[in-house]
Amino acid sequence: MQEVNFDEVLDRILAENPRYARDAYHFLREALDFTQKLISKENKGKVRHVTGQELLDGIRQHALLQFGPMTVTVFEEWGIHNCKDFGEMVFNMVESGLLAKTDKDSRDDFQDGYDFVEAFEKPFWPESRVKAEAKKAFKPKASSGI
């Protein structure tokens, strides 16, 4: 069996679908490795398939470690605006033979991930802003009734 060259396959993906930057795919591959290591630790060294939700959590953790408060800026530069974009990238890689999937895996696994502001910006907000946002969220709406 011939070994797949990641960059050669990535060239084909980018030629067909240039929506996401090359660096985004390299980051996704690193985030998958990061996620597999986390899961392996939890399962006493046993490697298993990573679900879409697990990968999204690994992406979140890895991005915060790599880019900190600049995560959203980096992702936007790469063409990534939400979790659905990661699903599109994953399935571009699946369809190109770089990743494998199970019958249970689908693009929908990435549809309702997390909000990028909540996941990547809010952890770096000053406490005063967090409190102000919390107050806004619980402020009762004015009523015109009794």
mmCIF file of C-alpha atoms in Angstrom:
data_model
loop_
_atom_site.group_PDB
_atom_site.id
_atom_site.type_symbol
_atom_site.label_atom_id
_atom_site.label_comp_id
_atom_site.label_asym_id
_atom_site.label_seq_id
_atom_site.Cartn_x
_atom_site.Cartn_y
_atom_site.Cartn_z
ATOM 1 C CA MET A 1 0.000 0.000 0.000
ATOM 2 C CA GLN A 2 1.385 3.372 -1.018
ATOM 3 C CA GLU A 3 1.760 5.981 1.716
ATOM 4 C CA VAL A 4 -0.355 9.091 1.221
ATOM 5 C CA ASN A 5 1.598 12.341 1.046
ATOM 6 C CA PHE A 6 -0.410 14.881 3.065
ATOM 7 C CA ASP A 7 0.803 17.926 1.131
ATOM 8 C CA GLU A 8 0.198 16.362 -2.278
ATOM 9 C CA VAL A 9 -3.362 15.441 -1.360
ATOM 10 C CA LEU A 10 -3.807 18.869 0.191
ATOM 11 C CA ASP A 11 -2.764 20.436 -3.131
ATOM 12 C CA ARG A 12 -5.639 18.563 -4.795
ATOM 13 C CA ILE A 13 -8.115 19.596 -2.084
ATOM 14 C CA LEU A 14 -7.095 23.247 -2.406
ATOM 15 C CA ALA A 15 -7.304 23.129 -6.201
ATOM 16 C CA GLU A 16 -10.893 21.859 -5.987
ATOM 17 C CA ASN A 17 -11.974 23.891 -2.959
ATOM 18 C CA PRO A 18 -9.773 26.904 -2.107
ATOM 19 C CA ARG A 19 -12.198 28.202 0.534
ATOM 20 C CA TYR A 20 -9.855 27.347 3.432
ATOM 21 C CA ALA A 21 -6.144 28.133 3.730
ATOM 22 C CA ARG A 22 -3.451 25.463 3.625
ATOM 23 C CA ASP A 23 -2.429 26.405 7.180
ATOM 24 C CA ALA A 24 -5.976 25.666 8.342
ATOM 25 C CA TYR A 25 -5.657 22.056 7.194
ATOM 26 C CA HIS A 26 -2.279 21.710 8.871
ATOM 27 C CA PHE A 27 -3.770 23.108 12.085
ATOM 28 C CA LEU A 28 -6.713 20.683 11.819
ATOM 29 C CA ARG A 29 -4.309 17.769 11.456
ATOM 30 C CA GLU A 30 -2.382 18.953 14.549
ATOM 31 C CA ALA A 31 -5.635 19.397 16.474
ATOM 32 C CA LEU A 32 -6.683 15.861 15.567
ATOM 33 C CA ASP A 33 -3.352 14.510 16.860
ATOM 34 C CA PHE A 34 -3.796 16.606 20.021
ATOM 35 C CA THR A 35 -7.330 15.217 20.491
ATOM 36 C CA GLN A 36 -6.219 11.622 19.937
ATOM 37 C CA LYS A 37 -3.523 12.040 22.603
ATOM 38 C CA LEU A 38 -6.106 13.388 25.070
ATOM 39 C CA ILE A 39 -8.451 10.487 24.388
ATOM 40 C CA SER A 40 -5.602 7.981 24.584
ATOM 41 C CA LYS A 41 -4.683 9.287 28.054
ATOM 42 C CA GLU A 42 -8.307 8.950 29.184
ATOM 43 C CA ASN A 43 -8.480 5.388 27.793
ATOM 44 C CA LYS A 44 -5.193 4.148 29.297
ATOM 45 C CA GLY A 45 -3.299 4.315 26.016
ATOM 46 C CA LYS A 46 -5.985 2.799 23.809
ATOM 47 C CA VAL A 47 -6.498 4.631 20.515
ATOM 48 C CA ARG A 48 -10.013 4.862 19.133
ATOM 49 C CA HIS A 49 -12.020 6.824 16.609
ATOM 50 C CA VAL A 50 -12.562 10.503 17.453
ATOM 51 C CA THR A 51 -16.117 11.833 17.169
ATOM 52 C CA GLY A 52 -16.941 15.207 15.668
ATOM 53 C CA GLN A 53 -17.779 16.685 19.074
ATOM 54 C CA GLU A 54 -14.539 15.370 20.563
ATOM 55 C CA LEU A 55 -12.588 16.854 17.680
ATOM 56 C CA LEU A 56 -14.297 20.225 18.117
ATOM 57 C CA ASP A 57 -13.317 20.228 21.778
ATOM 58 C CA GLY A 58 -9.755 19.301 20.856
ATOM 59 C CA ILE A 59 -9.694 22.066 18.244
ATOM 60 C CA ARG A 60 -10.885 24.540 20.889
ATOM 61 C CA GLN A 61 -8.248 23.492 23.415
ATOM 62 C CA HIS A 62 -5.427 23.322 20.883
ATOM 63 C CA ALA A 63 -6.323 26.706 19.359
ATOM 64 C CA LEU A 64 -6.370 28.398 22.758
ATOM 65 C CA LEU A 65 -2.927 26.957 23.514
ATOM 66 C CA GLN A 66 -1.529 27.910 20.101
ATOM 67 C CA PHE A 67 -3.125 31.292 19.430
ATOM 68 C CA GLY A 68 -4.679 32.501 22.694
ATOM 69 C CA PRO A 69 -6.807 35.627 22.237
ATOM 70 C CA MET A 70 -5.824 35.794 18.542
ATOM 71 C CA THR A 71 -7.628 32.554 17.680
ATOM 72 C CA VAL A 72 -10.658 34.104 15.982
ATOM 73 C CA THR A 73 -8.435 36.459 13.974
ATOM 74 C CA VAL A 74 -6.273 33.543 12.785
ATOM 75 C CA PHE A 75 -9.312 31.424 11.919
ATOM 76 C CA GLU A 76 -10.927 34.265 9.967
ATOM 77 C CA GLU A 77 -7.697 34.730 8.016
ATOM 78 C CA TRP A 78 -7.912 31.035 7.111
ATOM 79 C CA GLY A 79 -11.586 31.270 6.052
ATOM 80 C CA ILE A 80 -12.950 29.578 9.185
ATOM 81 C CA HIS A 81 -15.926 31.354 10.760
ATOM 82 C CA ASN A 82 -17.729 28.606 12.703
ATOM 83 C CA CYS A 83 -17.629 24.936 13.652
ATOM 84 C CA LYS A 84 -19.400 23.965 10.435
ATOM 85 C CA ASP A 85 -16.288 25.097 8.543
ATOM 86 C CA PHE A 86 -14.234 22.528 10.467
ATOM 87 C CA GLY A 87 -16.738 19.866 9.436
ATOM 88 C CA GLU A 88 -16.366 20.882 5.800
ATOM 89 C CA MET A 89 -12.597 20.626 6.089
ATOM 90 C CA VAL A 90 -12.794 17.229 7.815
ATOM 91 C CA PHE A 91 -15.022 15.864 5.080
ATOM 92 C CA ASN A 92 -12.802 17.335 2.353
ATOM 93 C CA MET A 93 -10.026 15.304 3.966
ATOM 94 C CA VAL A 94 -12.241 12.196 4.269
ATOM 95 C CA GLU A 95 -13.273 12.411 0.612
ATOM 96 C CA SER A 96 -9.608 12.747 -0.375
ATOM 97 C CA GLY A 97 -8.538 9.714 1.671
ATOM 98 C CA LEU A 98 -6.581 11.612 4.325
ATOM 99 C CA LEU A 99 -9.033 10.714 7.094
ATOM 100 C CA ALA A 100 -11.397 7.835 7.698
ATOM 101 C CA LYS A 101 -14.960 7.998 8.965
ATOM 102 C CA THR A 102 -17.506 5.629 10.401
ATOM 103 C CA ASP A 103 -21.109 5.216 9.274
ATOM 104 C CA LYS A 104 -22.135 7.390 12.226
ATOM 105 C CA ASP A 105 -19.969 10.366 11.182
ATOM 106 C CA SER A 106 -21.497 13.228 9.212
ATOM 107 C CA ARG A 107 -21.058 16.914 8.506
ATOM 108 C CA ASP A 108 -23.978 17.515 10.874
ATOM 109 C CA ASP A 109 -21.707 16.522 13.788
ATOM 110 C CA PHE A 110 -20.090 19.943 13.403
ATOM 111 C CA GLN A 111 -23.281 21.952 12.805
ATOM 112 C CA ASP A 112 -24.122 22.906 16.388
ATOM 113 C CA GLY A 113 -20.643 23.182 17.860
ATOM 114 C CA TYR A 114 -19.765 26.238 19.900
ATOM 115 C CA ASP A 115 -19.955 29.960 19.439
ATOM 116 C CA PHE A 116 -16.513 31.335 18.577
ATOM 117 C CA VAL A 117 -16.873 34.382 20.841
ATOM 118 C CA GLU A 118 -17.770 32.167 23.813
ATOM 119 C CA ALA A 119 -15.047 29.624 23.068
ATOM 120 C CA PHE A 120 -12.144 31.805 21.984
ATOM 121 C CA GLU A 121 -12.668 35.409 23.049
ATOM 122 C CA LYS A 122 -14.581 35.306 26.310
ATOM 123 C CA PRO A 123 -11.855 33.381 28.199
ATOM 124 C CA PHE A 124 -9.631 36.448 27.734
ATOM 125 C CA TRP A 125 -12.139 39.138 28.637
ATOM 126 C CA PRO A 126 -11.448 41.204 31.748
ATOM 127 C CA GLU A 127 -13.666 40.332 34.715
ATOM 128 C CA SER A 128 -15.500 43.666 34.422
ATOM 129 C CA ARG A 129 -16.655 42.835 30.899
ATOM 130 C CA VAL A 130 -17.756 39.334 31.902
ATOM 131 C CA LYS A 131 -19.868 40.818 34.708
ATOM 132 C CA ALA A 132 -21.323 43.516 32.429
ATOM 133 C CA GLU A 133 -22.295 40.903 29.819
ATOM 134 C CA ALA A 134 -23.884 38.735 32.520
ATOM 135 C CA LYS A 135 -25.961 41.686 33.731
ATOM 136 C CA LYS A 136 -27.149 42.393 30.182
ATOM 137 C CA ALA A 137 -28.181 38.774 29.744
ATOM 138 C CA PHE A 138 -30.357 38.793 32.859
ATOM 139 C CA LYS A 139 -31.781 42.286 32.539
ATOM 140 C CA PRO A 140 -35.605 42.061 32.507
ATOM 141 C CA LYS A 141 -37.303 43.479 29.439
ATOM 142 C CA ALA A 142 -39.596 46.445 29.875
ATOM 143 C CA SER A 143 -43.262 45.552 29.700
ATOM 144 C CA SER A 144 -46.173 47.704 28.747
ATOM 145 C CA GLY A 145 -48.609 45.810 30.924
ATOM 146 C CA ILE A 146 -49.642 46.070 34.560
#
